[in-house]
Coordinates of C-alpha atoms and ligand atoms in Angstrom, one line a residue:
M1234 CA 143.7 -33.7 173.7
L1235 CA 143.8 -37.5 173.6
R1236 CA 144.1 -39.1 170.2
P1237 CA 142.1 -42.4 170.3
R1238 CA 143.4 -43.9 167.1
F1239 CA 147.0 -43.4 168.2
L1240 CA 146.2 -44.8 171.7
R1241 CA 144.4 -47.9 170.2
K1242 CA 147.4 -48.7 168.1
L1243 CA 149.8 -48.2 170.9
Y1244 CA 147.7 -50.3 173.3
A1245 CA 147.0 -53.1 170.7
S1246 CA 150.7 -53.6 170.0
Y1247 CA 151.4 -53.5 173.7
L1248 CA 148.7 -56.2 174.3
V1249 CA 149.9 -58.5 171.6
L1250 CA 153.4 -58.2 173.0
L1251 CA 152.1 -58.9 176.5
I1252 CA 150.1 -62.0 175.5
L1253 CA 153.0 -63.4 173.6
T1254 CA 155.4 -62.8 176.5
T1255 CA 153.0 -64.2 179.0
A1256 CA 152.3 -67.3 176.9
I1257 CA 155.9 -68.0 176.4
A1258 CA 156.8 -67.4 180.0
G1259 CA 153.9 -69.6 181.2
A1260 CA 154.8 -72.4 178.8
L1261 CA 158.4 -72.4 180.0
V1262 CA 157.5 -72.3 183.7
A1263 CA 154.8 -75.1 183.2
R1264 CA 157.3 -77.3 181.3
H1265 CA 159.9 -76.8 184.0
T1266 CA 157.4 -77.5 186.8
S1267 CA 156.0 -80.6 185.1
Q1268 CA 159.5 -82.0 184.6
A1269 CA 160.4 -81.3 188.2
I1270 CA 157.2 -83.0 189.5
H1271 CA 157.7 -86.1 187.3
Q1272 CA 161.2 -86.4 188.6
T1273 CA 160.1 -86.1 192.2
V1274 CA 157.3 -88.7 191.7
R1275 CA 159.6 -91.1 189.9
H1276 CA 162.1 -90.8 192.7
T1277 CA 159.5 -91.4 195.4
L1278 CA 158.1 -94.4 193.5
Q1279 CA 161.6 -95.8 193.2
T1280 CA 162.3 -95.4 196.9
Q1281 CA 159.0 -97.0 197.8
A1282 CA 159.7 -100.0 195.4
L1283 CA 162.9 -100.6 197.3
L1284 CA 161.2 -100.4 200.7
L1285 CA 158.5 -102.9 199.5
R1286 CA 161.1 -105.4 198.2
G1287 CA 160.9 -107.5 201.3
L1288 CA 157.1 -107.8 201.2
A1289 CA 157.3 -108.6 197.5
L1290 CA 159.7 -111.5 198.2
Q1291 CA 157.3 -112.9 200.8
V1292 CA 154.4 -112.6 198.3
F1293 CA 156.3 -114.3 195.4
D1294 CA 157.5 -117.0 197.8
A1295 CA 154.1 -117.6 199.4
S1296 CA 152.1 -120.6 198.4
D1297 CA 148.9 -118.5 199.0
P1298 CA 149.7 -114.9 198.1
Q1299 CA 146.2 -113.8 198.9
S1300 CA 147.0 -114.2 202.6
L1301 CA 149.3 -111.3 202.3
S1302 CA 146.8 -109.0 200.6
P1303 CA 145.8 -107.2 203.8
R1304 CA 149.4 -106.2 204.5
L1305 CA 149.8 -105.1 200.9
R1306 CA 146.6 -103.0 201.1
S1307 CA 147.6 -101.4 204.4
Q1308 CA 151.1 -100.6 203.0
G1309 CA 149.5 -99.0 199.8
A1310 CA 147.1 -97.0 201.9
A1311 CA 149.9 -95.9 204.2
I1312 CA 152.1 -94.5 201.4
G1313 CA 149.1 -93.4 199.1
T1314 CA 150.1 -95.6 196.2
R1315 CA 148.7 -98.7 194.5
I1316 CA 151.0 -101.7 194.7
T1317 CA 150.8 -104.5 192.2
L1318 CA 153.0 -107.7 192.2
I1319 CA 153.4 -109.3 188.8
R1320 CA 154.9 -112.6 187.7
P1321 CA 157.5 -112.5 184.9
D1322 CA 154.7 -113.8 182.5
G1323 CA 152.6 -110.8 183.3
K1324 CA 150.1 -112.6 185.6
V1325 CA 149.1 -110.4 188.6
V1326 CA 149.9 -112.1 191.9
A1327 CA 148.7 -109.5 194.3
D1328 CA 147.2 -105.9 194.2
S1329 CA 146.7 -103.4 197.0
E1330 CA 143.4 -102.3 195.6
E1331 CA 141.9 -105.0 193.3
D1332 CA 141.3 -108.7 193.4
P1333 CA 144.2 -110.2 191.3
S1334 CA 142.0 -112.8 189.7
R1335 CA 139.9 -110.1 188.2
L1336 CA 142.9 -108.3 186.7
Q1337 CA 144.1 -108.9 183.1
N1338 CA 147.6 -110.1 182.2
H1339 CA 150.0 -107.1 182.6
A1340 CA 152.8 -108.4 180.3
K1341 CA 152.1 -105.8 177.7
R1342 CA 151.9 -102.8 180.0
P1343 CA 154.5 -100.2 178.8
E1344 CA 156.3 -100.0 182.2
I1345 CA 156.6 -103.9 182.3
V1346 CA 157.8 -104.0 178.7
A1347 CA 160.4 -101.3 179.5
A1348 CA 161.6 -103.1 182.6
R1349 CA 161.8 -106.4 180.8
Q1350 CA 163.8 -104.9 177.9
H1351 CA 166.3 -103.0 180.0
H1352 CA 166.4 -105.3 183.1
A1353 CA 165.9 -102.2 185.1
I1354 CA 163.2 -99.8 186.2
G1355 CA 160.5 -99.1 183.7
T1356 CA 158.1 -96.2 183.9
D1357 CA 155.0 -94.9 182.1
I1358 CA 152.5 -92.1 182.5
R1359 CA 148.9 -92.6 181.3
M1360 CA 145.3 -92.2 182.3
S1361 CA 144.3 -94.7 184.9
P1362 CA 140.9 -96.1 184.0
G1363 CA 140.1 -96.8 187.6
L1364 CA 141.2 -93.3 189.0
G1365 CA 140.3 -91.4 185.9
T1366 CA 143.5 -89.3 186.4
S1367 CA 146.9 -89.2 184.9
T1368 CA 149.0 -91.7 186.7
M1369 CA 152.7 -92.6 186.8
Y1370 CA 153.5 -96.3 186.8
L1371 CA 156.9 -97.7 187.9
A1372 CA 157.9 -101.3 187.5
Q1373 CA 160.9 -102.7 189.4
P1374 CA 162.2 -106.2 188.7
V1375 CA 162.6 -108.4 191.8
Q1376 CA 165.3 -111.0 192.1
W1377 CA 166.3 -113.4 194.9
Q1378 CA 169.6 -115.2 194.8
G1379 CA 169.9 -114.8 191.0
E1380 CA 166.4 -116.0 190.3
F1381 CA 164.0 -113.5 188.6
L1382 CA 160.7 -113.6 190.5
G1383 CA 158.7 -110.9 188.9
Y1384 CA 157.9 -107.1 189.2
I1385 CA 156.8 -104.7 191.9
R1386 CA 154.7 -102.1 190.2
I1387 CA 153.8 -98.9 192.0
A1388 CA 151.3 -96.4 190.6
M1389 CA 150.8 -92.9 191.9
P1390 CA 148.1 -90.5 190.5
L1391 CA 149.7 -87.2 189.3
T1392 CA 147.0 -85.0 191.0
M1393 CA 149.8 -83.0 192.6
L1394 CA 151.1 -82.2 189.1
R1395 CA 147.7 -81.0 187.9
D1396 CA 147.3 -78.8 191.0
R1397 CA 150.7 -77.4 190.5
M1398 CA 150.2 -76.7 186.8
A1399 CA 146.8 -75.0 187.6
Y1400 CA 148.6 -72.8 190.1
V1401 CA 151.4 -72.0 187.7
W1402 CA 148.9 -70.9 185.0
R1403 CA 146.8 -69.0 187.4
T1404 CA 149.9 -67.1 188.6
V1405 CA 151.0 -66.4 185.0
L1406 CA 147.5 -65.1 184.1
I1407 CA 147.3 -62.9 187.1
A1408 CA 150.7 -61.5 186.3
G1409 CA 149.7 -61.0 182.6
S1410 CA 146.4 -59.2 183.5
S1411 CA 148.2 -56.9 186.0
A1412 CA 150.8 -56.1 183.4
A1413 CA 148.0 -55.4 180.9
V1414 CA 146.2 -53.0 183.3
V1415 CA 149.5 -51.3 184.1
G1416 CA 150.3 -51.2 180.3
L1417 CA 147.0 -49.6 179.6
L1418 CA 147.6 -46.9 182.2
V1419 CA 151.1 -46.3 180.9
S1420 CA 149.8 -46.2 177.3
L1421 CA 147.2 -43.6 178.4
L1422 CA 149.8 -41.5 180.0
L1423 CA 152.2 -41.9 177.1
A1424 CA 149.5 -41.0 174.6
R1425 CA 148.6 -37.9 176.6
R1426 CA 152.3 -36.9 176.7
V1427 CA 153.0 -37.7 173.0
A1428 CA 149.7 -36.7 171.4
H1429 CA 149.9 -33.0 172.2
P1430 CA 153.4 -32.3 170.9
L1431 CA 152.6 -34.6 167.9
Q1432 CA 149.6 -32.5 167.0
R1433 CA 151.6 -29.3 167.4
M1434 CA 154.4 -30.7 165.2
T1435 CA 151.8 -31.7 162.6
D1436 CA 150.1 -28.3 162.6
M1437 CA 153.5 -26.6 162.3
A1438 CA 154.6 -28.9 159.4
I1439 CA 151.3 -28.2 157.6
Q1440 CA 151.8 -24.5 158.1
L1441 CA 155.4 -24.7 156.8
A1442 CA 154.3 -26.9 153.9
G1443 CA 152.1 -23.9 152.8
Q1444 CA 149.1 -23.9 150.6
Y1445 CA 150.5 -26.5 148.1
A1446 CA 148.2 -29.3 147.2
P1447 CA 149.3 -32.7 148.6
Q1448 CA 151.3 -34.7 146.1
P1449 CA 149.7 -37.9 144.7
A1450 CA 152.5 -40.0 146.2
F1451 CA 151.5 -39.0 149.7
M1452 CA 149.3 -41.7 151.4
R1453 CA 146.1 -41.1 153.3
A1454 CA 146.7 -40.8 157.0
K1455 CA 145.4 -43.6 159.3
D1456 CA 146.6 -42.0 162.6
E1457 CA 148.5 -39.1 164.0
I1458 CA 151.9 -40.5 163.2
E1459 CA 151.0 -41.0 159.6
N1460 CA 149.4 -37.6 159.6
L1461 CA 152.7 -36.1 160.9
T1462 CA 154.7 -38.1 158.4
N1463 CA 152.5 -36.9 155.6
A1464 CA 152.8 -33.3 156.8
F1465 CA 156.6 -33.7 157.0
D1466 CA 156.7 -35.2 153.5
R1467 CA 154.7 -32.3 152.2
M1468 CA 156.9 -29.9 154.0
A1469 CA 160.1 -31.5 152.7
Y1470 CA 158.7 -31.5 149.2
N1471 CA 157.7 -27.8 149.4
L1472 CA 160.9 -26.9 151.1
R1473 CA 162.9 -28.6 148.4
D1474 CA 160.8 -26.9 145.8
R1475 CA 161.4 -23.5 147.5
M1476 CA 165.1 -24.2 148.0
E1477 CA 165.4 -25.0 144.3
T1478 CA 163.7 -21.8 143.4
I1479 CA 165.9 -19.8 145.8
I1480 CA 169.1 -21.5 144.4
Q1481 CA 167.9 -20.8 140.8
D1482 CA 167.0 -17.2 141.6
R1483 CA 170.4 -16.7 143.4
S1484 CA 172.4 -18.2 140.6
Q1485 CA 170.5 -16.0 138.1
L1486 CA 171.1 -13.0 140.2
L1487 CA 174.8 -13.8 140.5
T1488 CA 175.1 -14.4 136.8
V1489 CA 173.4 -11.0 136.2
L1490 CA 175.6 -9.3 138.7
G1491 CA 178.7 -11.0 137.4
G1492 CA 177.9 -9.9 133.8
M1493 CA 177.2 -6.3 134.8
V1494 CA 179.6 -3.6 133.6
E1495 CA 178.8 -1.7 136.7
G1496 CA 180.5 -2.6 139.9
V1497 CA 178.2 -3.8 142.7
I1498 CA 179.2 -4.0 146.4
A1499 CA 176.7 -5.1 149.1
V1500 CA 177.4 -4.8 152.8
D1501 CA 175.5 -5.9 155.9
E1502 CA 174.4 -3.5 158.7
H1503 CA 178.0 -3.8 160.2
E1504 CA 179.5 -2.6 156.9
C1505 CA 180.9 -6.1 156.2
V1506 CA 181.0 -7.1 152.5
T1507 CA 178.3 -9.7 151.6
H1508 CA 178.7 -9.5 147.9
M1509 CA 181.0 -7.9 145.3
N1510 CA 180.9 -8.5 141.6
Y1511 CA 184.0 -8.8 139.4
A1512 CA 183.4 -5.4 137.8
A1513 CA 183.7 -3.8 141.2
G1514 CA 186.8 -5.9 141.9
T1515 CA 188.4 -4.7 138.6
M1516 CA 187.6 -1.0 139.3
L1517 CA 189.0 -1.1 142.8
R1518 CA 191.7 -3.6 142.0
I1519 CA 190.7 -6.1 144.7
D1520 CA 189.8 -9.8 144.7
P1521 CA 186.0 -10.0 145.2
D1522 CA 186.2 -13.6 146.6
M1523 CA 188.7 -12.5 149.3
S1524 CA 186.6 -9.6 150.3
I1525 CA 183.5 -11.5 151.5
G1526 CA 183.0 -11.1 155.3
K1527 CA 185.6 -8.4 155.7
H1528 CA 184.8 -4.8 156.8
V1529 CA 184.6 -2.5 153.8
W1530 CA 187.5 -0.4 154.9
E1531 CA 189.7 -3.5 155.1
V1532 CA 188.8 -4.2 151.5
T1533 CA 189.3 -0.8 149.8
R1534 CA 191.0 2.5 150.6
V1535 CA 188.6 4.4 148.3
R1536 CA 187.1 6.8 150.9
A1537 CA 184.1 7.7 148.6
V1538 CA 182.9 4.1 148.6
I1539 CA 183.4 3.6 152.3
E1540 CA 181.7 6.9 153.2
T1541 CA 178.8 6.4 150.8
L1542 CA 178.0 3.0 152.2
G1543 CA 178.4 4.2 155.8
S1544 CA 176.1 7.2 155.2
T1545 CA 173.5 5.0 153.6
I1546 CA 173.4 2.8 156.6
N1547 CA 173.5 5.6 159.2
A1548 CA 170.7 7.6 157.5
P1549 CA 169.0 5.0 155.5
E1550 CA 168.2 6.7 152.2
S1551 CA 169.6 6.6 148.6
I1552 CA 172.7 8.6 147.8
S1553 CA 174.2 9.5 144.4
C1554 CA 177.5 11.2 143.8
E1555 CA 180.3 11.4 141.4
V1556 CA 183.9 11.2 142.4
S1557 CA 187.3 11.2 140.7
I1558 CA 189.9 8.9 142.3
T1559 CA 193.6 8.5 141.6
Q1560 CA 194.2 5.4 143.7
P1561 CA 194.3 2.4 142.9
Q1562 CA 193.8 3.9 139.3
E1563 CA 192.6 7.1 137.8
L1564 CA 188.8 6.8 137.4
T1565 CA 185.7 8.9 137.5
L1566 CA 183.0 7.0 139.3
Q1567 CA 179.4 7.6 139.7
L1568 CA 178.2 6.0 143.0
N1569 CA 174.5 5.1 143.6
A1570 CA 174.0 3.7 147.1
S1571 CA 170.7 2.4 148.5
P1572 CA 169.8 0.9 151.8
L1573 CA 168.8 -2.8 152.0
W1574 CA 165.7 -3.8 153.9
D1575 CA 164.5 -7.3 154.9
S1576 CA 160.9 -8.6 154.6
R1577 CA 160.0 -7.2 158.0
G1578 CA 161.2 -3.7 157.0
E1579 CA 164.4 -3.8 159.1
L1580 CA 167.6 -2.4 157.7
V1581 CA 170.0 -5.2 156.8
G1582 CA 172.7 -3.4 154.9
A1583 CA 173.4 -1.3 151.9
V1584 CA 174.4 -1.7 148.3
V1585 CA 176.4 0.6 146.1
V1586 CA 176.6 0.5 142.3
L1587 CA 179.8 1.9 140.8
H1588 CA 179.4 3.3 137.3
D1589 CA 182.7 4.0 135.6
V1590 CA 182.1 7.3 133.7
T1591 CA 185.8 7.9 133.1
D1592 CA 185.5 7.5 129.3
I1593 CA 182.2 9.4 129.1
R1594 CA 183.7 12.4 131.0
R1595 CA 186.9 12.2 129.0
L1596 CA 184.9 12.2 125.7
E1597 CA 182.7 15.0 127.0
N1598 CA 185.9 17.0 127.7
I1599 CA 187.3 16.2 124.3
R1600 CA 184.0 17.2 122.7
R1601 CA 183.9 20.5 124.7
D1602 CA 187.6 21.2 123.9
F1603 CA 187.0 20.3 120.3
V1604 CA 184.1 22.7 119.9
A1605 CA 186.0 25.4 121.7
N1606 CA 189.1 24.7 119.5
V1607 CA 187.2 24.6 116.3
S1608 CA 185.3 27.8 117.2
H1609 CA 188.6 29.5 118.1
E1610 CA 190.4 28.2 114.9
L1611 CA 187.6 29.4 112.7
K1612 CA 187.1 32.7 114.5
T1613 CA 190.7 33.9 114.0
P1614 CA 190.7 33.9 110.2
I1615 CA 187.0 35.0 110.0
T1616 CA 187.8 38.0 112.3
T1617 CA 190.8 38.9 110.2
I1618 CA 188.9 38.6 106.9
K1619 CA 186.0 40.7 108.4
G1620 CA 188.4 43.3 109.7
F1621 CA 190.2 43.8 106.3
V1622 CA 187.0 43.7 104.3
E1623 CA 185.7 46.6 106.6
T1624 CA 189.0 48.5 106.2
L1625 CA 188.7 48.2 102.4
R1626 CA 185.1 49.3 102.6
D1627 CA 186.0 52.2 104.7
G1628 CA 188.2 53.6 101.9
A1629 CA 191.4 51.5 101.8
I1630 CA 190.1 50.0 98.6
D1631 CA 191.1 53.3 96.9
D1632 CA 194.7 52.9 98.1
R1633 CA 195.7 50.3 95.5
E1634 CA 199.0 49.4 97.2
H1635 CA 197.4 48.6 100.5
A1636 CA 194.3 47.2 99.0
Y1637 CA 196.3 44.4 97.3
R1638 CA 198.1 43.6 100.5
F1639 CA 194.8 43.4 102.4
L1640 CA 193.3 41.2 99.7
D1641 CA 196.3 38.9 100.0
I1642 CA 195.7 38.6 103.7
I1643 CA 192.0 37.9 103.1
A1644 CA 193.0 35.2 100.5
N1645 CA 195.5 33.6 103.0
N1646 CA 192.9 33.5 105.7
G1647 CA 190.4 32.1 103.3
D1648 CA 192.9 29.4 102.4
R1649 CA 193.4 28.8 106.1
L1650 CA 189.7 28.4 106.7
H1651 CA 189.6 26.0 103.7
A1652 CA 192.5 24.0 105.1
I1653 CA 190.8 23.7 108.5
I1654 CA 187.5 22.7 107.0
E1655 CA 189.2 20.2 104.7
D1656 CA 191.1 18.7 107.6
L1657 CA 187.9 18.5 109.7
L1658 CA 186.1 16.8 106.8
S1659 CA 189.0 14.3 106.4
L1660 CA 188.8 13.5 110.1
S1661 CA 185.1 13.1 110.0
R1662 CA 185.3 10.7 107.0
L1663 CA 188.1 8.7 108.7
E1664 CA 186.1 8.4 111.9
Q1665 CA 183.1 7.2 109.9
A1666 CA 185.3 4.6 108.0
E1667 CA 186.7 3.5 111.4
Q1668 CA 183.2 3.0 112.8
T1669 CA 181.8 1.2 109.8
A1670 CA 185.2 -0.6 109.2
D1671 CA 184.8 -0.1 105.5
L1672 CA 188.1 0.9 103.9
V1673 CA 188.9 0.6 100.2
R1674 CA 192.2 -1.2 99.9
Q1675 CA 194.3 -2.0 96.9
E1676 CA 197.5 -3.9 96.3
T1677 CA 200.0 -1.1 96.0
L1678 CA 203.8 -0.7 95.8
L1679 CA 204.7 1.2 98.9
Q1680 CA 207.6 2.9 97.2
H1681 CA 205.2 4.6 94.7
V1682 CA 203.1 5.9 97.6
I1683 CA 206.2 7.3 99.3
E1684 CA 207.5 8.9 96.1
K1685 CA 204.2 10.6 95.4
A1686 CA 204.2 12.0 99.0
V1687 CA 207.8 13.3 98.6
Q1688 CA 206.9 14.9 95.2
S1689 CA 204.0 16.8 96.9
C1690 CA 206.4 18.2 99.5
E1691 CA 209.4 18.7 97.2
A1692 CA 208.9 22.4 96.4
K1693 CA 208.5 23.2 100.1
A1694 CA 211.6 21.2 101.0
V1695 CA 213.7 23.0 98.3
S1696 CA 212.5 26.4 99.5
R1697 CA 213.4 25.5 103.1
Q1698 CA 216.8 24.0 101.9
V1699 CA 215.9 20.6 103.4
T1700 CA 217.0 17.3 101.7
I1701 CA 214.7 14.2 101.7
T1702 CA 216.1 10.7 101.5
T1703 CA 214.0 7.5 101.1
V1704 CA 214.9 3.9 101.7
C1705 CA 212.3 1.4 100.6
D1706 CA 212.3 -2.1 98.9
P1707 CA 210.8 -1.5 95.5
E1708 CA 209.2 -4.9 95.6
H1709 CA 207.2 -4.2 98.8
R1710 CA 203.6 -4.5 97.8
F1711 CA 200.8 -4.2 100.3
S1712 CA 197.0 -4.0 100.5
L1713 CA 196.2 -0.5 101.6
N1714 CA 194.4 2.7 100.8
A1715 CA 197.1 4.5 98.8
S1716 CA 195.7 8.0 98.9
L1717 CA 195.2 7.9 102.7
I1718 CA 198.7 6.5 103.4
E1719 CA 200.1 9.2 101.0
Q1720 CA 198.2 11.9 103.0
A1721 CA 199.6 10.5 106.3
I1722 CA 203.2 10.6 104.9
V1723 CA 202.6 14.1 103.5
N1724 CA 201.4 15.3 106.9
L1725 CA 204.5 13.8 108.6
L1726 CA 206.8 15.1 105.9
D1727 CA 205.2 18.6 106.0
N1728 CA 205.7 18.8 109.8
A1729 CA 209.3 17.5 109.4
I1730 CA 210.1 20.3 106.8
N1731 CA 208.3 22.9 108.9
Y1732 CA 210.3 22.1 112.1
S1733 CA 213.7 21.5 110.4
K1734 CA 216.6 23.8 110.1
A1735 CA 217.9 24.7 106.6
G1736 CA 220.6 22.3 105.5
S1737 CA 219.2 19.4 107.4
T1738 CA 218.0 16.0 106.1
I1739 CA 214.8 14.1 106.4
H1740 CA 215.0 10.3 106.2
I1741 CA 212.1 8.2 105.2
A1742 CA 212.5 4.5 105.7
A1743 CA 210.0 1.7 105.0
S1744 CA 210.5 -1.8 106.1
R1745 CA 208.6 -5.0 106.8
H1746 CA 208.9 -7.5 109.6
A1747 CA 206.8 -9.7 111.8
G1748 CA 203.6 -9.2 109.7
E1749 CA 203.9 -5.4 110.0
V1750 CA 205.0 -2.7 107.6
T1751 CA 206.8 0.3 109.2
V1752 CA 207.2 3.7 107.7
C1753 CA 209.6 6.0 109.7
V1754 CA 209.9 9.8 109.1
Q1755 CA 212.9 11.1 110.9
D1756 CA 214.0 14.7 111.0
E1757 CA 216.9 16.6 112.4
G1758 CA 214.7 19.5 113.5
I1759 CA 213.9 21.3 116.7
G1760 CA 212.5 18.2 118.5
I1761 CA 209.5 18.1 120.9
P1762 CA 209.7 18.4 124.7
Q1763 CA 208.8 15.0 126.4
E1764 CA 205.8 16.3 128.3
H1765 CA 204.0 17.1 125.0
L1766 CA 204.5 13.7 123.4
P1767 CA 201.5 11.9 125.0
R1768 CA 199.0 14.6 123.7
L1769 CA 200.6 15.3 120.4
F1770 CA 198.1 13.3 118.3
E1771 CA 195.1 15.1 119.8
R1772 CA 193.1 17.5 117.6
F1773 CA 194.4 21.1 117.6
Y1774 CA 197.2 20.2 120.0
R1775 CA 200.2 22.2 119.3
V1776 CA 203.6 22.6 121.0
D1777 CA 204.1 26.1 119.8
K1778 CA 200.8 27.7 118.7
A1779 CA 202.2 30.8 117.1
R1780 CA 204.9 29.0 115.1
S1781 CA 202.3 26.4 113.9
R1782 CA 200.0 29.1 112.7
E1783 CA 202.8 31.0 111.1
R1784 CA 203.7 27.8 109.2
G1785 CA 200.1 27.4 108.0
G1786 CA 199.4 24.5 110.3
T1787 CA 195.8 23.6 111.3
G1788 CA 196.7 21.6 114.4
L1789 CA 194.9 18.6 112.9
G1790 CA 197.7 17.0 110.8
L1791 CA 198.9 14.4 113.4
A1792 CA 195.3 13.7 114.4
I1793 CA 194.6 12.8 110.8
V1794 CA 197.7 10.6 110.7
K1795 CA 196.6 8.8 113.8
H1796 CA 193.1 8.1 112.3
I1797 CA 194.6 6.9 109.0
A1798 CA 196.8 4.5 110.9
Q1799 CA 193.8 3.3 113.0
V1800 CA 191.5 2.8 110.0
H1801 CA 194.2 0.5 108.6
G1802 CA 194.3 -1.4 112.0
G1803 CA 197.7 0.1 112.8
Q1804 CA 199.1 2.9 115.0
V1805 CA 201.5 5.8 115.0
S1806 CA 204.1 6.7 117.6
V1807 CA 206.7 9.4 118.2
T1808 CA 210.1 9.6 119.8
S1809 CA 211.9 12.9 120.0
T1810 CA 215.0 14.6 121.5
L1811 CA 214.8 18.3 122.0
G1812 CA 217.2 20.1 119.7
E1813 CA 218.1 16.9 117.9
G1814 CA 215.0 15.9 116.0
S1815 CA 212.0 13.7 116.0
T1816 CA 211.0 10.3 114.5
F1817 CA 207.4 9.5 113.7
T1818 CA 206.7 5.8 113.0
L1819 CA 203.7 4.5 111.2
R1820 CA 203.0 0.8 111.9
L1821 CA 200.5 -1.0 109.7
P1822 CA 199.6 -4.7 109.9
V1823 CA 200.0 -6.6 106.7
V1824 CA 196.6 -8.0 105.6
Ligands
LIG3125 P1 200.3 21.5 112.8 O1 199.3 21.7 111.7 O2 200.4 22.6 113.8 O3 201.6 21.0 112.4 P2 200.1 18.8 113.7 O4 198.9 18.1 114.3 O5 200.6 18.3 112.4 O6 199.6 20.3 113.6 O7 201.2 18.9 114.7 C1 200.9 19.2 116.1 C2 202.1 19.8 116.7 O8 203.2 18.9 116.9 C3 202.7 20.9 115.9 O9 202.1 22.1 116.2 C4 204.1 20.9 116.4 O10 204.2 21.7 117.5 C5 204.4 19.5 116.8 N1 205.2 18.8 115.7 C6 204.7 18.0 114.8 N2 205.6 17.5 114.0 C7 206.8 17.9 114.5 C8 208.2 17.7 114.2 N3 208.5 17.0 113.2 N4 209.1 18.4 114.9 C9 208.7 19.2 115.9 N5 207.5 19.4 116.3 C10 206.5 18.8 115.6

């Protein structure tokens, strides 16, 4: 459809341009033509003046110049000019068209003045009162043998110039009008060609700009171009607005993904990684930034991840599974994969969320083992007690000798139950103190604590023929919970006595360096095989179950030591050589 406003503007500007160009071109051509004609007329008049010189001499020399008037008239008519002969004082002697006596003095005529001043040809162009047209006048001084006789003046009307100029302007106007008509046609065609795509672009831009209200800064449209400009402005404004929203949403999403503890890996439909957060990188030991754009199997060797993503894309539905991996590290991962769809409902990839459940599963195992262990540990003495009580009831109570032995066994198992429950309660209290981080500390001389622990175990050491030596600076004073540290040393010492041979020595050494106090309990006992060392501090973990029970152990002693160290912010470690002895080291930070 033709857009009139746009066409009007286009044509108006074209017309203004055309008028200006025509006017300038016409003026230039007219000026050039006028100059050329002036020059030609001047040259003609000059030639004629030369040719008429002889006749002029005769007239100036004649006693009756009037007698030569017919010759002068016929000459003037022949060449189409007016010839006037003028004395140096300006008096007209003869004229080809008028009676000289009726003519005024010509001394002040501009061409005569110019000729007199320059002693050469003088010219002037003015309106001739007689002819009523613009006329060129040329005055030529006439001399004979050094005597100045007067002037030949020749006048020629510039009608040729007028005709030529009229012709020039006519031509220019015809050319201008033709150009205007052609221009109008071209504009019409151009408008037809431009208006349609312009309208389509405007409609598209308005559509892209959406339903947003126009901003106050946008001007009111006067034609299709402004309409389009406005639509583009609105579109640009809204696009910028939407881009900002998208960028903001994206950065929020990336921040959320980056801060997640769960690993997230997104792939496109070709299984190439499009996003991976740092948690996923840490779990799979890969650099997330280096993974973008690579195929998932180039990025990780964890088959479960590759297969889960592949299956989600091939059969687009959510998948959940749990896997234990050993490479690149030992982990139990829960994988939840979902397909990714675009706004048109087409599959564009898949995302898998990796949940590290290693600790949860480990704690679950520990809890399960613990319940089983506690049940087992409690069951054994209870079964024994129950068995002997029934035996006594069934008549053994009357057999005094056996009855006392059975009662001793019942009492021992009661003590054992008590010891286990005491240890369990200690552990529970320590765990609570660890969680709430509330530990009662007091400035204490470490030597006193060690001495008290040694005293508690002295009787047992003597009965087992084991010697205990201590090395500790009597001045060492620390802020700690004395009864807990004493209990820890007693537990270590009790074990050392239990697993030492008669005649051996146990060394206790306390020292302080680098902001840490160290208490070592070293024995020369049976030692512990290396494979047991990592699990030695677990609850109910024993190297030799029968021997431990025989020695009255609960299997909780070292677990209690570990928790006492932890509640003080420290730790316990062990080194051992089978058959040579073990060294337990308690390290506590000085606070
Ligand atoms: P228990 O009550 O059985 O001694 P602990 O937790 O104190 O329980 O010790 C766990 C296990 O570690 C013991 O059963 C024993 O096998 C081993 N053990 C502990 N201390 C020593 C040691 N000094 N020498 C050899 N083995 C030890």
